[in-house]
Amino acid sequence: MAKKIYVLEDDPDIRSIIEMILIDEEYEVMSFSTINEFMQDKHEHADLFLLDIRLPDGNGINVCEALKKGFNTKKVPVLMMSAHSSQTEVENSCSAQGFIAKPFDINYLINQVGYSIAHN
């Protein structure tokens, strides 16, 4: 069974690229453009969350913190993405397993996703 990745990214072009990359790597991808849409999902059988930080309806760091408190999601690895935030800022604010700076290198994204899932 394919590993399931939940993506929260407001930019449709970036979201589409991420979806194509992850599907090509044989992951099942559930993608969302807003925090509201994302939080309405039950996140069943999630293997990884890939979250943008700056979103039009809130902050991905707050989403990360909520996921880390959720009964069904607290042990699921989270990778944060941003073109504006630093790795240090993310590490100091939520328990994400990693940070991906945008624009991102495709191989780095694939490696981070694979490593995070394998070491969960």
JSON list of C-alpha atoms in Angstrom, two decimals:
[
{"chain": "A", "resi": 1, "resn": "MET", "atom": "CA", "xyz": [0.00, 0.00, 0.00]},
{"chain": "A", "resi": 2, "resn": "ALA", "atom": "CA", "xyz": [1.30, 3.44, -0.92]},
{"chain": "A", "resi": 3, "resn": "LYS", "atom": "CA", "xyz": [2.35, 5.78, 1.86]},
{"chain": "A", "resi": 4, "resn": "LYS", "atom": "CA", "xyz": [-0.08, 8.69, 2.29]},
{"chain": "A", "resi": 5, "resn": "ILE", "atom": "CA", "xyz": [1.19, 12.26, 2.33]},
{"chain": "A", "resi": 6, "resn": "TYR", "atom": "CA", "xyz": [-0.94, 15.27, 3.21]},
{"chain": "A", "resi": 7, "resn": "VAL", "atom": "CA", "xyz": [0.20, 18.50, 1.53]},
{"chain": "A", "resi": 8, "resn": "LEU", "atom": "CA", "xyz": [-0.89, 21.98, 2.64]},
{"chain": "A", "resi": 9, "resn": "GLU", "atom": "CA", "xyz": [0.28, 24.57, 0.08]},
{"chain": "A", "resi": 10, "resn": "ASP", "atom": "CA", "xyz": [-1.66, 27.62, -1.10]},
{"chain": "A", "resi": 11, "resn": "ASP", "atom": "CA", "xyz": [0.27, 28.25, -4.34]},
{"chain": "A", "resi": 12, "resn": "PRO", "atom": "CA", "xyz": [-1.45, 26.13, -7.02]},
{"chain": "A", "resi": 13, "resn": "ASP", "atom": "CA", "xyz": [1.69, 25.81, -9.16]},
{"chain": "A", "resi": 14, "resn": "ILE", "atom": "CA", "xyz": [3.89, 24.66, -6.28]},
{"chain": "A", "resi": 15, "resn": "ARG", "atom": "CA", "xyz": [1.14, 22.35, -5.01]},
{"chain": "A", "resi": 16, "resn": "SER", "atom": "CA", "xyz": [0.79, 20.80, -8.47]},
{"chain": "A", "resi": 17, "resn": "ILE", "atom": "CA", "xyz": [4.55, 20.27, -8.79]},
{"chain": "A", "resi": 18, "resn": "ILE", "atom": "CA", "xyz": [4.73, 18.65, -5.35]},
{"chain": "A", "resi": 19, "resn": "GLU", "atom": "CA", "xyz": [1.79, 16.39, -6.22]},
{"chain": "A", "resi": 20, "resn": "MET", "atom": "CA", "xyz": [3.42, 15.30, -9.51]},
{"chain": "A", "resi": 21, "resn": "ILE", "atom": "CA", "xyz": [6.76, 14.60, -7.83]},
{"chain": "A", "resi": 22, "resn": "LEU", "atom": "CA", "xyz": [5.26, 12.59, -4.98]},
{"chain": "A", "resi": 23, "resn": "ILE", "atom": "CA", "xyz": [2.85, 10.64, -7.19]},
{"chain": "A", "resi": 24, "resn": "ASP", "atom": "CA", "xyz": [5.77, 9.83, -9.49]},
{"chain": "A", "resi": 25, "resn": "GLU", "atom": "CA", "xyz": [7.54, 8.44, -6.40]},
{"chain": "A", "resi": 26, "resn": "GLU", "atom": "CA", "xyz": [4.45, 6.25, -5.83]},
{"chain": "A", "resi": 27, "resn": "TYR", "atom": "CA", "xyz": [3.04, 8.09, -2.81]},
{"chain": "A", "resi": 28, "resn": "GLU", "atom": "CA", "xyz": [-0.66, 8.70, -2.33]},
{"chain": "A", "resi": 29, "resn": "VAL", "atom": "CA", "xyz": [-1.15, 12.47, -2.07]},
{"chain": "A", "resi": 30, "resn": "MET", "atom": "CA", "xyz": [-3.95, 14.43, -0.45]},
{"chain": "A", "resi": 31, "resn": "SER", "atom": "CA", "xyz": [-3.51, 18.15, -1.08]},
{"chain": "A", "resi": 32, "resn": "PHE", "atom": "CA", "xyz": [-5.17, 21.22, 0.34]},
{"chain": "A", "resi": 33, "resn": "SER", "atom": "CA", "xyz": [-4.89, 24.95, -0.41]},
{"chain": "A", "resi": 34, "resn": "THR", "atom": "CA", "xyz": [-6.21, 26.33, 2.88]},
{"chain": "A", "resi": 35, "resn": "ILE", "atom": "CA", "xyz": [-5.89, 25.52, 6.57]},
{"chain": "A", "resi": 36, "resn": "ASN", "atom": "CA", "xyz": [-9.67, 25.37, 6.82]},
{"chain": "A", "resi": 37, "resn": "GLU", "atom": "CA", "xyz": [-9.89, 22.62, 4.16]},
{"chain": "A", "resi": 38, "resn": "PHE", "atom": "CA", "xyz": [-6.92, 20.80, 5.66]},
{"chain": "A", "resi": 39, "resn": "MET", "atom": "CA", "xyz": [-8.29, 20.82, 9.21]},
{"chain": "A", "resi": 40, "resn": "GLN", "atom": "CA", "xyz": [-11.69, 19.49, 8.09]},
{"chain": "A", "resi": 41, "resn": "ASP", "atom": "CA", "xyz": [-10.05, 16.27, 6.86]},
{"chain": "A", "resi": 42, "resn": "LYS", "atom": "CA", "xyz": [-9.70, 13.37, 9.30]},
{"chain": "A", "resi": 43, "resn": "HIS", "atom": "CA", "xyz": [-6.08, 12.68, 8.20]},
{"chain": "A", "resi": 44, "resn": "GLU", "atom": "CA", "xyz": [-6.71, 8.95, 8.25]},
{"chain": "A", "resi": 45, "resn": "HIS", "atom": "CA", "xyz": [-3.67, 6.74, 7.76]},
{"chain": "A", "resi": 46, "resn": "ALA", "atom": "CA", "xyz": [-1.34, 9.71, 7.30]},
{"chain": "A", "resi": 47, "resn": "ASP", "atom": "CA", "xyz": [2.34, 8.83, 6.91]},
{"chain": "A", "resi": 48, "resn": "LEU", "atom": "CA", "xyz": [3.63, 12.41, 6.52]},
{"chain": "A", "resi": 49, "resn": "PHE", "atom": "CA", "xyz": [2.44, 16.02, 6.60]},
{"chain": "A", "resi": 50, "resn": "LEU", "atom": "CA", "xyz": [4.11, 18.54, 4.28]},
{"chain": "A", "resi": 51, "resn": "LEU", "atom": "CA", "xyz": [3.05, 22.04, 5.34]},
{"chain": "A", "resi": 52, "resn": "ASP", "atom": "CA", "xyz": [3.68, 25.50, 3.97]},
{"chain": "A", "resi": 53, "resn": "ILE", "atom": "CA", "xyz": [4.21, 28.08, 6.70]},
{"chain": "A", "resi": 54, "resn": "ARG", "atom": "CA", "xyz": [2.68, 31.25, 5.28]},
{"chain": "A", "resi": 55, "resn": "LEU", "atom": "CA", "xyz": [-0.89, 30.67, 4.18]},
{"chain": "A", "resi": 56, "resn": "PRO", "atom": "CA", "xyz": [-3.70, 33.12, 3.42]},
{"chain": "A", "resi": 57, "resn": "ASP", "atom": "CA", "xyz": [-5.88, 31.84, 6.27]},
{"chain": "A", "resi": 58, "resn": "GLY", "atom": "CA", "xyz": [-3.24, 31.33, 8.94]},
{"chain": "A", "resi": 59, "resn": "ASN", "atom": "CA", "xyz": [0.14, 29.91, 9.82]},
{"chain": "A", "resi": 60, "resn": "GLY", "atom": "CA", "xyz": [1.40, 26.41, 9.06]},
{"chain": "A", "resi": 61, "resn": "ILE", "atom": "CA", "xyz": [3.38, 26.39, 12.32]},
{"chain": "A", "resi": 62, "resn": "ASN", "atom": "CA", "xyz": [0.08, 26.55, 14.22]},
{"chain": "A", "resi": 63, "resn": "VAL", "atom": "CA", "xyz": [-1.17, 23.63, 12.13]},
{"chain": "A", "resi": 64, "resn": "CYS", "atom": "CA", "xyz": [2.00, 21.70, 12.99]},
{"chain": "A", "resi": 65, "resn": "GLU", "atom": "CA", "xyz": [1.45, 22.36, 16.68]},
{"chain": "A", "resi": 66, "resn": "ALA", "atom": "CA", "xyz": [-2.19, 21.18, 16.44]},
{"chain": "A", "resi": 67, "resn": "LEU", "atom": "CA", "xyz": [-1.14, 18.00, 14.61]},
{"chain": "A", "resi": 68, "resn": "LYS", "atom": "CA", "xyz": [1.47, 17.24, 17.27]},
{"chain": "A", "resi": 69, "resn": "LYS", "atom": "CA", "xyz": [-1.29, 17.44, 19.92]},
{"chain": "A", "resi": 70, "resn": "GLY", "atom": "CA", "xyz": [-3.81, 15.33, 17.98]},
{"chain": "A", "resi": 71, "resn": "PHE", "atom": "CA", "xyz": [-4.43, 11.77, 19.15]},
{"chain": "A", "resi": 72, "resn": "ASN", "atom": "CA", "xyz": [-4.20, 10.26, 15.64]},
{"chain": "A", "resi": 73, "resn": "THR", "atom": "CA", "xyz": [-1.56, 12.64, 14.28]},
{"chain": "A", "resi": 74, "resn": "LYS", "atom": "CA", "xyz": [0.93, 13.30, 17.07]},
{"chain": "A", "resi": 75, "resn": "LYS", "atom": "CA", "xyz": [3.38, 10.61, 15.90]},
{"chain": "A", "resi": 76, "resn": "VAL", "atom": "CA", "xyz": [3.17, 11.43, 12.19]},
{"chain": "A", "resi": 77, "resn": "PRO", "atom": "CA", "xyz": [6.26, 13.26, 10.89]},
{"chain": "A", "resi": 78, "resn": "VAL", "atom": "CA", "xyz": [5.85, 16.86, 9.72]},
{"chain": "A", "resi": 79, "resn": "LEU", "atom": "CA", "xyz": [8.02, 18.67, 7.18]},
{"chain": "A", "resi": 80, "resn": "MET", "atom": "CA", "xyz": [7.63, 22.44, 6.97]},
{"chain": "A", "resi": 81, "resn": "MET", "atom": "CA", "xyz": [8.20, 24.50, 3.79]},
{"chain": "A", "resi": 82, "resn": "SER", "atom": "CA", "xyz": [8.75, 28.21, 3.32]},
{"chain": "A", "resi": 83, "resn": "ALA", "atom": "CA", "xyz": [10.43, 30.79, 1.16]},
{"chain": "A", "resi": 84, "resn": "HIS", "atom": "CA", "xyz": [10.27, 33.30, 4.01]},
{"chain": "A", "resi": 85, "resn": "SER", "atom": "CA", "xyz": [11.03, 31.49, 7.27]},
{"chain": "A", "resi": 86, "resn": "SER", "atom": "CA", "xyz": [14.26, 29.99, 8.50]},
{"chain": "A", "resi": 87, "resn": "GLN", "atom": "CA", "xyz": [14.94, 26.48, 9.71]},
{"chain": "A", "resi": 88, "resn": "THR", "atom": "CA", "xyz": [15.81, 27.88, 13.15]},
{"chain": "A", "resi": 89, "resn": "GLU", "atom": "CA", "xyz": [12.47, 29.70, 13.36]},
{"chain": "A", "resi": 90, "resn": "VAL", "atom": "CA", "xyz": [10.62, 26.46, 12.57]},
{"chain": "A", "resi": 91, "resn": "GLU", "atom": "CA", "xyz": [12.68, 24.30, 14.93]},
{"chain": "A", "resi": 92, "resn": "ASN", "atom": "CA", "xyz": [12.05, 26.75, 17.77]},
{"chain": "A", "resi": 93, "resn": "SER", "atom": "CA", "xyz": [8.30, 26.89, 17.23]},
{"chain": "A", "resi": 94, "resn": "CYS", "atom": "CA", "xyz": [7.01, 23.38, 16.49]},
{"chain": "A", "resi": 95, "resn": "SER", "atom": "CA", "xyz": [8.20, 19.81, 16.58]},
{"chain": "A", "resi": 96, "resn": "ALA", "atom": "CA", "xyz": [8.63, 19.39, 12.83]},
{"chain": "A", "resi": 97, "resn": "GLN", "atom": "CA", "xyz": [11.03, 16.71, 11.66]},
{"chain": "A", "resi": 98, "resn": "GLY", "atom": "CA", "xyz": [12.48, 18.91, 8.93]},
{"chain": "A", "resi": 99, "resn": "PHE", "atom": "CA", "xyz": [12.43, 22.10, 6.91]},
{"chain": "A", "resi": 100, "resn": "ILE", "atom": "CA", "xyz": [12.42, 22.56, 3.14]},
{"chain": "A", "resi": 101, "resn": "ALA", "atom": "CA", "xyz": [13.35, 26.00, 1.83]},
{"chain": "A", "resi": 102, "resn": "LYS", "atom": "CA", "xyz": [11.54, 27.21, -1.28]},
{"chain": "A", "resi": 103, "resn": "PRO", "atom": "CA", "xyz": [12.41, 27.18, -4.04]},
{"chain": "A", "resi": 104, "resn": "PHE", "atom": "CA", "xyz": [13.32, 23.58, -3.31]},
{"chain": "A", "resi": 105, "resn": "ASP", "atom": "CA", "xyz": [15.55, 21.08, -5.01]},
{"chain": "A", "resi": 106, "resn": "ILE", "atom": "CA", "xyz": [13.41, 18.16, -6.23]},
{"chain": "A", "resi": 107, "resn": "ASN", "atom": "CA", "xyz": [15.90, 15.53, -5.09]},
{"chain": "A", "resi": 108, "resn": "TYR", "atom": "CA", "xyz": [16.15, 17.14, -1.67]},
{"chain": "A", "resi": 109, "resn": "LEU", "atom": "CA", "xyz": [12.35, 17.09, -1.34]},
{"chain": "A", "resi": 110, "resn": "ILE", "atom": "CA", "xyz": [12.21, 13.41, -2.34]},
{"chain": "A", "resi": 111, "resn": "ASN", "atom": "CA", "xyz": [15.03, 12.51, 0.06]},
{"chain": "A", "resi": 112, "resn": "GLN", "atom": "CA", "xyz": [13.50, 14.43, 2.99]},
{"chain": "A", "resi": 113, "resn": "VAL", "atom": "CA", "xyz": [10.10, 12.83, 2.44]},
{"chain": "A", "resi": 114, "resn": "GLY", "atom": "CA", "xyz": [11.56, 9.32, 2.13]},
{"chain": "A", "resi": 115, "resn": "TYR", "atom": "CA", "xyz": [13.83, 9.73, 5.15]},
{"chain": "A", "resi": 116, "resn": "SER", "atom": "CA", "xyz": [11.06, 11.15, 7.35]},
{"chain": "A", "resi": 117, "resn": "ILE", "atom": "CA", "xyz": [8.68, 8.32, 6.52]},
{"chain": "A", "resi": 118, "resn": "ALA", "atom": "CA", "xyz": [11.33, 5.60, 6.87]},
{"chain": "A", "resi": 119, "resn": "HIS", "atom": "CA", "xyz": [12.48, 6.86, 10.27]},
{"chain": "A", "resi": 120, "resn": "ASN", "atom": "CA", "xyz": [9.05, 7.30, 11.81]}
]
